[in-house]
Short mmCIF file of C-alpha atoms and ligand atoms in Angstrom, two decimals:
data_model
loop_
_atom_site.label_atom_id
_atom_site.label_comp_id
_atom_site.label_asym_id
_atom_site.label_seq_id
_atom_site.Cartn_x
_atom_site.Cartn_y
_atom_site.Cartn_z
CA MET G 1 11.69 -10.26 -21.93
CA THR G 2 9.47 -12.84 -20.19
CA VAL G 3 5.89 -12.94 -18.91
CA TRP G 4 7.16 -12.14 -15.40
CA ASP G 5 8.68 -8.77 -16.28
CA GLU G 6 5.75 -6.70 -15.05
CA LEU G 7 5.96 -8.25 -11.61
CA VAL G 8 8.12 -6.06 -9.43
CA GLY G 9 9.83 -7.27 -6.26
CA GLN G 10 8.10 -10.68 -6.19
CA ASP G 11 10.98 -13.08 -6.74
CA GLN G 12 9.61 -15.85 -4.52
CA VAL G 13 6.18 -15.78 -6.10
CA ILE G 14 7.73 -15.90 -9.56
CA GLU G 15 9.84 -18.87 -8.56
CA HIS G 16 6.73 -20.78 -7.43
CA LEU G 17 4.71 -19.92 -10.50
CA ALA G 18 7.53 -20.69 -12.92
CA ALA G 19 7.95 -24.13 -11.33
CA ALA G 20 4.22 -24.77 -11.59
CA ALA G 21 4.18 -23.68 -15.22
CA ARG G 22 7.04 -26.06 -15.95
CA ASP G 23 5.19 -28.97 -14.32
CA ALA G 24 1.98 -27.99 -16.09
CA ASP G 25 3.84 -28.09 -19.36
CA ALA G 26 5.23 -31.54 -18.57
CA LEU G 27 1.69 -32.76 -17.83
CA VAL G 28 0.40 -31.52 -21.18
CA THR G 29 3.35 -33.03 -23.05
CA ALA G 30 3.06 -36.39 -21.26
CA GLU G 31 -0.64 -36.61 -21.97
CA ALA G 32 -0.17 -35.76 -25.63
CA ALA G 33 2.48 -38.48 -25.90
CA ARG G 34 0.20 -40.95 -24.16
CA SER G 35 -2.72 -40.37 -26.47
CA GLU G 36 -0.40 -40.61 -29.47
CA ALA G 37 0.90 -43.94 -28.18
CA ALA G 38 -2.66 -45.08 -27.58
CA ALA G 39 -3.57 -44.26 -31.14
CA SER G 40 -0.72 -46.39 -32.55
CA ALA G 41 -0.85 -49.25 -30.04
CA PRO G 42 -2.83 -52.26 -31.27
CA HIS G 43 -4.02 -53.31 -27.79
CA GLY G 44 -5.71 -50.17 -26.60
CA GLU G 45 -4.42 -47.64 -24.18
CA PRO G 46 -0.99 -48.14 -22.58
CA PRO G 47 -0.97 -48.00 -18.78
CA ARG G 48 -1.02 -44.55 -17.23
CA PRO G 49 2.37 -43.54 -15.84
CA ARG G 50 2.38 -43.13 -12.06
CA SER G 51 1.84 -39.46 -11.51
CA ALA G 52 4.94 -37.72 -10.27
CA ALA G 53 4.85 -35.04 -7.60
CA THR G 54 3.79 -31.82 -9.27
CA SER G 55 3.73 -28.20 -8.24
CA MET G 56 0.81 -27.59 -10.57
CA THR G 57 -2.72 -27.45 -9.23
CA HIS G 58 -6.09 -26.31 -10.57
CA ALA G 59 -7.01 -23.53 -8.13
CA TRP G 60 -4.86 -20.68 -6.91
CA LEU G 61 -5.48 -17.73 -4.64
CA PHE G 62 -3.31 -14.65 -5.13
CA THR G 63 -3.38 -12.31 -2.15
CA GLY G 64 -1.42 -9.19 -1.30
CA PRO G 65 -1.93 -5.55 -0.47
CA PRO G 66 -3.47 -3.26 -3.10
CA GLY G 67 -0.92 -2.40 -5.75
CA SER G 68 1.32 -5.37 -5.09
CA GLY G 69 0.40 -6.88 -8.44
CA ARG G 70 -2.02 -9.74 -7.67
CA ALA G 71 -3.78 -9.52 -11.01
CA THR G 72 -0.51 -8.99 -12.85
CA ALA G 73 0.87 -12.17 -11.28
CA ALA G 74 -2.25 -14.13 -12.19
CA ARG G 75 -2.17 -12.93 -15.80
CA ALA G 76 1.54 -13.70 -16.10
CA PHE G 77 0.90 -17.23 -14.84
CA ALA G 78 -2.00 -17.61 -17.28
CA ALA G 79 0.35 -16.60 -20.08
CA ALA G 80 3.06 -19.01 -18.96
CA LEU G 81 0.50 -21.84 -18.98
CA GLN G 82 -0.30 -21.01 -22.62
CA CYS G 83 3.34 -20.65 -23.74
CA VAL G 84 4.04 -22.49 -26.98
CA SER G 85 7.59 -21.29 -27.57
CA PRO G 86 9.59 -23.88 -29.55
CA ASP G 87 12.52 -23.20 -27.19
CA ARG G 88 10.70 -25.08 -24.46
CA ALA G 89 11.64 -28.29 -26.19
CA LEU G 90 15.26 -27.31 -25.51
CA GLY G 91 14.55 -27.03 -21.80
CA SER G 92 13.80 -23.34 -21.39
CA ALA G 93 11.04 -22.45 -18.92
CA PRO G 94 7.56 -21.67 -20.25
CA GLY G 95 6.59 -17.99 -20.22
CA CYS G 96 8.89 -16.66 -22.95
CA GLY G 97 6.75 -13.55 -23.31
CA PHE G 98 6.70 -13.34 -27.09
CA CYS G 99 5.34 -16.58 -28.55
CA ASP G 100 1.76 -16.50 -29.75
CA GLY G 101 0.42 -18.14 -26.57
CA CYS G 102 2.21 -15.78 -24.17
CA HIS G 103 1.51 -12.70 -26.22
CA THR G 104 -2.22 -13.19 -26.77
CA ALA G 105 -2.70 -14.20 -23.13
CA LEU G 106 -0.94 -11.04 -21.95
CA ILE G 107 -2.90 -8.68 -24.19
CA GLY G 108 -6.17 -10.40 -23.34
CA SER G 109 -7.11 -12.04 -26.64
CA HIS G 110 -6.24 -15.70 -25.94
CA ALA G 111 -9.25 -17.94 -26.52
CA ASP G 112 -8.51 -19.99 -23.40
CA VAL G 113 -7.86 -17.18 -20.95
CA GLU G 114 -10.86 -15.42 -19.48
CA VAL G 115 -10.09 -12.43 -17.26
CA VAL G 116 -12.97 -11.34 -15.06
CA ARG G 117 -12.44 -7.78 -13.94
CA SER G 118 -15.58 -6.58 -12.29
CA GLU G 119 -16.46 -2.93 -12.49
CA LEU G 120 -19.27 -3.64 -10.12
CA LEU G 121 -19.26 -3.59 -6.36
CA SER G 122 -20.30 -7.21 -6.25
CA ILE G 123 -20.32 -10.22 -8.56
CA GLY G 124 -23.57 -12.09 -8.58
CA VAL G 125 -24.78 -15.65 -9.06
CA LYS G 126 -25.77 -15.30 -12.71
CA ASP G 127 -22.38 -14.02 -13.95
CA THR G 128 -20.62 -16.67 -11.91
CA ARG G 129 -22.81 -19.44 -13.33
CA ASP G 130 -21.93 -18.33 -16.86
CA LEU G 131 -18.26 -18.54 -15.98
CA VAL G 132 -18.54 -21.91 -14.33
CA ARG G 133 -20.28 -23.22 -17.42
CA ARG G 134 -17.46 -21.90 -19.55
CA ALA G 135 -14.90 -23.47 -17.23
CA GLN G 136 -16.31 -26.91 -18.03
CA LEU G 137 -15.21 -26.62 -21.66
CA ALA G 138 -12.04 -28.23 -22.86
CA PRO G 139 -9.46 -25.62 -23.87
CA ALA G 140 -9.74 -24.67 -27.53
CA GLY G 141 -5.97 -24.66 -27.97
CA GLY G 142 -5.45 -27.95 -26.17
CA ARG G 143 -3.43 -26.63 -23.24
CA TRP G 144 -5.31 -25.09 -20.28
CA GLN G 145 -8.59 -23.30 -19.81
CA VAL G 146 -7.64 -20.44 -17.47
CA ILE G 147 -10.06 -18.21 -15.64
CA VAL G 148 -8.65 -15.21 -13.81
CA PHE G 149 -10.95 -13.72 -11.20
CA GLU G 150 -9.41 -10.34 -10.41
CA ASP G 151 -11.88 -9.42 -7.69
CA ALA G 152 -12.76 -12.66 -5.98
CA ASP G 153 -13.45 -10.59 -2.87
CA ARG G 154 -16.45 -9.07 -4.64
CA LEU G 155 -18.30 -12.37 -5.03
CA THR G 156 -21.62 -12.43 -3.23
CA GLU G 157 -22.12 -15.37 -0.91
CA GLY G 158 -24.42 -17.05 -3.42
CA ALA G 159 -21.88 -16.56 -6.19
CA GLY G 160 -19.16 -17.92 -3.91
CA ASN G 161 -21.14 -21.12 -3.46
CA VAL G 162 -21.56 -21.49 -7.22
CA LEU G 163 -17.83 -21.07 -7.63
CA LEU G 164 -17.12 -23.54 -4.84
CA LYS G 165 -18.74 -26.35 -6.79
CA ALA G 166 -16.53 -25.60 -9.78
CA VAL G 167 -13.38 -25.47 -7.70
CA GLU G 168 -14.30 -28.72 -5.93
CA GLU G 169 -14.86 -30.67 -9.11
CA PRO G 170 -12.74 -29.00 -11.77
CA ALA G 171 -12.63 -30.09 -15.39
CA PRO G 172 -9.26 -31.79 -16.02
CA ARG G 173 -7.66 -28.88 -17.84
CA THR G 174 -9.30 -25.97 -16.09
CA VAL G 175 -7.32 -23.61 -13.86
CA TRP G 176 -8.91 -21.02 -11.56
CA LEU G 177 -6.78 -18.03 -10.58
CA LEU G 178 -8.51 -16.01 -7.88
CA CYS G 179 -7.23 -12.66 -6.64
CA ALA G 180 -8.20 -10.95 -3.39
CA PRO G 181 -6.55 -8.57 -0.92
CA SER G 182 -6.39 -11.23 1.82
CA ILE G 183 -7.54 -14.78 2.46
CA GLU G 184 -10.24 -13.46 4.80
CA ASP G 185 -11.93 -11.93 1.74
CA VAL G 186 -12.71 -15.34 0.26
CA LEU G 187 -15.08 -18.01 1.59
CA PRO G 188 -13.13 -20.44 3.82
CA THR G 189 -14.48 -23.37 1.83
CA ILE G 190 -13.04 -21.92 -1.37
CA ARG G 191 -9.69 -20.85 -0.02
CA SER G 192 -9.08 -24.23 1.57
CA ARG G 193 -9.13 -25.69 -1.94
CA CYS G 194 -6.71 -23.15 -3.39
CA ARG G 195 -2.96 -22.96 -3.30
CA LEU G 196 -2.15 -19.68 -1.61
CA LEU G 197 0.37 -17.16 -2.93
CA THR G 198 1.07 -13.96 -1.04
CA LEU G 199 2.58 -10.96 -2.75
CA ARG G 200 4.35 -8.23 -0.85
CA THR G 201 4.37 -4.49 -1.38
CA PRO G 202 7.24 -3.97 -3.80
CA PRO G 203 10.13 -1.73 -2.73
CA VAL G 204 9.71 1.91 -3.76
CA ALA G 205 12.98 1.95 -5.67
CA ALA G 206 11.96 -1.10 -7.72
CA VAL G 207 8.67 0.57 -8.69
CA ALA G 208 10.43 3.82 -9.66
CA ASP G 209 12.89 1.84 -11.72
CA MET G 210 10.14 0.01 -13.59
CA LEU G 211 8.19 3.19 -14.33
CA ALA G 212 11.30 4.78 -15.80
CA ARG G 213 12.42 1.69 -17.69
CA ARG G 214 9.13 0.34 -19.05
CA ASP G 215 6.91 3.40 -19.23
CA GLY G 216 9.58 5.89 -20.20
CA ILE G 217 8.69 8.21 -17.33
CA ALA G 218 11.31 10.78 -16.31
CA PRO G 219 13.30 9.22 -13.43
CA GLU G 220 12.67 12.11 -11.04
CA LEU G 221 8.89 12.02 -11.50
CA ALA G 222 8.92 8.20 -11.35
CA ALA G 223 10.81 8.31 -8.04
CA ALA G 224 8.52 10.94 -6.52
CA MET G 225 5.32 9.11 -7.46
CA ALA G 226 6.63 5.69 -6.38
CA GLN G 227 7.51 7.30 -3.06
CA ALA G 228 4.16 9.09 -2.73
CA THR G 229 2.22 5.86 -3.29
CA GLN G 230 4.63 3.75 -1.22
CA GLY G 231 5.16 1.10 -3.85
CA HIS G 232 1.62 0.86 -5.26
CA ILE G 233 2.51 0.27 -8.90
CA GLY G 234 -0.84 1.04 -10.51
CA ARG G 235 -1.35 4.26 -8.60
CA ALA G 236 2.23 5.36 -9.11
CA ARG G 237 1.88 4.81 -12.85
CA ARG G 238 -1.43 6.64 -13.00
CA LEU G 239 -0.04 9.62 -11.11
CA ALA G 240 3.08 9.69 -13.23
CA THR G 241 1.19 9.57 -16.51
CA ASP G 242 -2.05 11.42 -15.79
CA GLU G 243 -1.80 15.11 -15.04
CA ARG G 244 -5.39 15.27 -13.81
CA ALA G 245 -4.72 12.56 -11.25
CA ARG G 246 -1.72 14.55 -10.03
CA ALA G 247 -3.83 17.69 -9.75
CA ARG G 248 -6.43 15.79 -7.74
CA ARG G 249 -3.82 14.47 -5.33
CA ALA G 250 -2.45 17.98 -4.87
CA ALA G 251 -5.96 19.21 -4.08
CA VAL G 252 -6.50 16.43 -1.54
CA LEU G 253 -3.22 17.22 0.17
CA ARG G 254 -4.22 20.88 0.50
CA MET G 255 -7.24 19.85 2.53
CA PRO G 256 -5.37 19.61 5.87
CA LEU G 257 -4.38 23.26 5.45
CA ARG G 258 -7.94 24.40 4.86
CA ILE G 259 -9.80 22.85 7.76
CA ASP G 260 -9.25 25.64 10.27
CA GLU G 261 -12.58 27.22 9.45
CA VAL G 262 -15.90 25.50 8.92
CA GLY G 263 -16.42 27.02 5.47
CA GLY G 264 -13.08 25.67 4.23
CA CYS G 265 -13.95 22.28 5.67
CA LEU G 266 -17.25 21.96 3.86
CA ARG G 267 -15.87 23.35 0.61
CA SER G 268 -13.04 20.81 0.70
CA ALA G 269 -15.51 18.02 1.27
CA GLN G 270 -17.70 19.16 -1.60
CA GLU G 271 -14.71 19.45 -3.94
CA LEU G 272 -13.50 15.99 -3.07
CA VAL G 273 -16.86 14.42 -3.80
CA ASP G 274 -17.29 16.45 -7.00
CA ALA G 275 -13.89 15.38 -8.30
CA ALA G 276 -14.82 11.75 -7.77
CA ALA G 277 -18.16 12.21 -9.52
CA GLU G 278 -16.40 13.96 -12.39
CA ASP G 279 -14.08 10.97 -12.75
CA ALA G 280 -17.01 8.60 -12.93
CA LYS G 281 -18.73 10.78 -15.50
CA GLN G 282 -15.66 10.92 -17.70
CA LEU G 283 -15.29 7.16 -17.67
CA ALA G 284 -18.98 6.78 -18.43
CA GLU G 285 -18.70 9.06 -21.46
CA GLU G 286 -15.74 7.09 -22.76
CA VAL G 287 -17.25 3.65 -22.29
CA ASP G 288 -21.03 3.76 -21.95
CA THR G 289 -21.88 5.24 -25.34
CA LYS G 290 -19.75 2.73 -27.18
CA GLU G 291 -21.15 -0.18 -25.15
CA THR G 292 -24.71 0.91 -25.74
CA GLU G 293 -24.17 1.27 -29.48
CA GLU G 294 -22.55 -2.16 -29.64
CA LEU G 295 -25.41 -3.76 -27.80
CA ARG G 296 -28.01 -2.06 -29.98
CA ALA G 297 -26.19 -3.20 -33.09
CA ALA G 298 -25.98 -6.74 -31.72
CA LEU G 299 -29.71 -6.72 -31.00
CA GLY G 300 -30.41 -5.56 -34.53
CA ALA G 301 -31.71 -2.09 -33.84
CA ALA G 302 -32.69 0.02 -36.83
CA SER G 303 -29.68 2.16 -37.75
CA GLY G 304 -29.11 5.47 -36.01
CA SER G 305 -28.94 5.89 -32.27
CA GLY G 306 -32.65 6.55 -32.01
CA GLY G 307 -33.54 3.50 -34.13
CA ARG G 308 -36.23 1.17 -32.87
CA LEU G 309 -35.21 -2.00 -31.10
CA PRO G 310 -36.75 -5.31 -32.09
CA ARG G 311 -39.53 -6.55 -29.86
CA GLY G 312 -38.43 -8.27 -26.64
CA THR G 313 -34.92 -6.81 -26.43
CA ALA G 314 -35.65 -3.89 -24.11
CA GLY G 315 -34.65 -6.05 -21.12
CA ALA G 316 -31.11 -6.44 -22.41
CA VAL G 317 -30.75 -2.69 -22.81
CA LYS G 318 -32.12 -2.14 -19.33
CA ASP G 319 -29.60 -4.69 -17.95
CA LEU G 320 -26.76 -2.77 -19.56
CA GLN G 321 -28.01 0.52 -18.17
CA ASP G 322 -28.16 -0.95 -14.66
CA ARG G 323 -24.67 -2.26 -15.05
CA GLN G 324 -23.40 1.13 -16.21
CA LYS G 325 -25.01 2.87 -13.27
CA LYS G 326 -23.40 0.46 -10.85
CA ARG G 327 -20.05 0.98 -12.55
CA ALA G 328 -20.37 4.75 -12.14
CA THR G 329 -21.02 4.25 -8.44
CA ARG G 330 -17.97 2.07 -8.12
CA THR G 331 -15.71 4.49 -10.00
CA GLN G 332 -16.81 7.32 -7.74
CA ARG G 333 -16.26 5.18 -4.68
CA ASP G 334 -12.80 4.07 -5.87
CA THR G 335 -11.69 7.62 -6.60
CA LEU G 336 -12.83 8.75 -3.18
CA ASP G 337 -11.04 5.83 -1.63
CA LEU G 338 -7.80 6.86 -3.31
CA ALA G 339 -8.23 10.41 -2.01
CA LEU G 340 -8.68 9.06 1.51
CA THR G 341 -5.57 6.92 1.09
CA ASP G 342 -3.63 10.06 0.17
CA LEU G 343 -4.99 11.82 3.21
CA VAL G 344 -4.00 9.02 5.59
CA SER G 345 -0.57 8.99 4.03
CA PHE G 346 -0.27 12.75 4.62
CA TYR G 347 -1.17 12.47 8.29
CA ARG G 348 1.16 9.52 8.70
CA ASP G 349 3.94 11.79 7.49
CA VAL G 350 2.80 14.47 9.94
CA LEU G 351 2.98 11.91 12.72
CA ALA G 352 6.44 10.81 11.64
CA VAL G 353 7.70 14.40 11.85
CA GLN G 354 6.02 14.91 15.23
CA LEU G 355 7.65 11.79 16.62
CA GLY G 356 11.04 12.75 15.19
CA SER G 357 11.22 9.69 12.97
CA THR G 358 14.02 9.58 10.39
CA VAL G 359 12.07 7.47 7.89
CA PRO G 360 11.78 9.32 4.55
CA LEU G 361 8.41 11.05 4.09
CA ALA G 362 6.01 9.50 1.56
CA ASN G 363 4.81 12.93 0.52
CA ALA G 364 8.22 14.52 0.35
CA ASP G 365 6.95 16.76 -2.45
CA VAL G 366 4.69 18.61 0.00
CA ARG G 367 7.12 18.58 2.91
CA ASP G 368 6.36 22.23 3.78
CA ALA G 369 2.68 21.49 4.36
CA VAL G 370 3.50 18.35 6.36
CA GLU G 371 5.90 20.26 8.59
CA ARG G 372 3.50 23.13 9.08
CA VAL G 373 0.68 20.85 10.24
CA ALA G 374 3.14 18.93 12.41
CA ARG G 375 4.23 22.14 14.16
CA GLU G 376 0.71 23.37 14.77
CA THR G 377 -0.73 20.20 16.33
CA SER G 378 0.19 17.27 18.54
CA ALA G 379 0.81 13.61 17.74
CA GLU G 380 -2.32 12.75 19.67
CA ARG G 381 -4.44 14.99 17.43
CA THR G 382 -2.82 13.51 14.34
CA LEU G 383 -3.78 10.02 15.48
CA ARG G 384 -7.37 11.14 15.97
CA ARG G 385 -7.36 12.62 12.48
CA ILE G 386 -6.09 9.39 10.96
CA GLU G 387 -8.93 7.63 12.75
CA ALA G 388 -11.41 10.14 11.29
CA VAL G 389 -10.24 9.37 7.74
CA LEU G 390 -10.45 5.62 8.34
CA ALA G 391 -13.94 6.05 9.79
CA CYS G 392 -14.99 7.83 6.60
CA ARG G 393 -13.73 4.87 4.60
CA THR G 394 -15.78 2.51 6.71
CA ALA G 395 -18.84 4.71 6.27
CA LEU G 396 -18.43 4.66 2.49
CA ASP G 397 -18.10 0.89 2.61
CA ARG G 398 -21.43 0.81 4.38
CA ASN G 399 -23.04 2.86 1.63
CA VAL G 400 -23.36 6.12 3.51
CA ALA G 401 -23.95 8.92 0.98
CA PRO G 402 -20.48 10.15 -0.10
CA LEU G 403 -20.99 13.84 0.64
CA LEU G 404 -22.38 13.08 4.07
CA ALA G 405 -19.48 10.81 4.96
CA VAL G 406 -16.81 13.19 3.66
CA GLU G 407 -18.35 16.22 5.37
CA ALA G 408 -18.47 14.35 8.65
CA MET G 409 -14.80 13.47 8.17
CA ALA G 410 -13.81 17.05 7.38
CA MET G 411 -15.52 18.30 10.53
CA ALA G 412 -13.87 15.55 12.58
CA LEU G 413 -10.48 16.55 11.16
CA ARG G 414 -11.13 20.11 12.25
CA ALA G 415 -12.20 19.08 15.74
CA GLY G 416 -9.42 16.49 15.97
ZN1 ZN X 1 5.72 -18.14 -24.72
#
């Protein structure tokens, strides 16, 4: 086992990162040796060695389509940078996967690895300033201070400018790992200072294999879900392990069969939006209560959930509530987005059948429905329907009320 195991179908990226981790390790070792020599030398510091070419740098941008494993790659690299395996002295590459450094970095408890995973639709100036301040600190463990920004595309422009300063003038042992779907999602000034790594969509078979091998999912189910999500690891895993998610997908894929009459259209739209809201509510129940209790305890509230808060702390509670509300909005939006992705994938299959393509269907498990819709319509109509789904996505991005956007889509599918 190594830190790279979770990365599926990304051999080139792994090669790059492993080389950088090796050079990073050499830098740390050389510097430690230098300061040791300085401490024992009677005439002050020995001359700095000429710096050799290195594949290590302090700012990286991981891009790739959703599900390709951007964040997984960044976290694996963070772990490799913290590897303290004694075998490294014998020439093995850093990133063993089980030493204390690797392990704590991977599970998220390493003191020098901060993973920023925003549940919010955007990341603002204040949060970014806090991070930048933290990035100035020397690493507690003496190796690297690593900050993983999983959603660098969600930075507001102001926040981006705050980050830019930090990336321009980094502390000597600080490493920024930014993740975004594409380079266009990050300010040009920032991306020009980052080394770019592009992940690809992993092959379906590789995803199925990993789900079966690492998550113990029955091979047949693993294969079907990897195929249905076309190599999106996170979604495939969720579908394979969460029965409710599977039920929701099944409901979404029934929609194309129910749009013949207006009533069916509107009901489908309502159900879709309700399911997304339900998802958000469930997450809120799991997380919000605990968060709120923790904050109240930290603020020193009198015991019991109705206990009085000390004077002047109401603002902090209000902040948390705002944050939770925004998170609920994002969860609902994300769930809807997944449903729309499933719908596009369905119509793509319909189109494939209509055009007589021999490519295997993504939604092979609902082949009957795909073939029925394909028979009853034309390729031209299918294209218009795909456009209708994509238009709904755009509308949601622009903050159109979900039910309004989805209803408009359902009616467009019917007319299409
Ligand atoms: Zn290690």
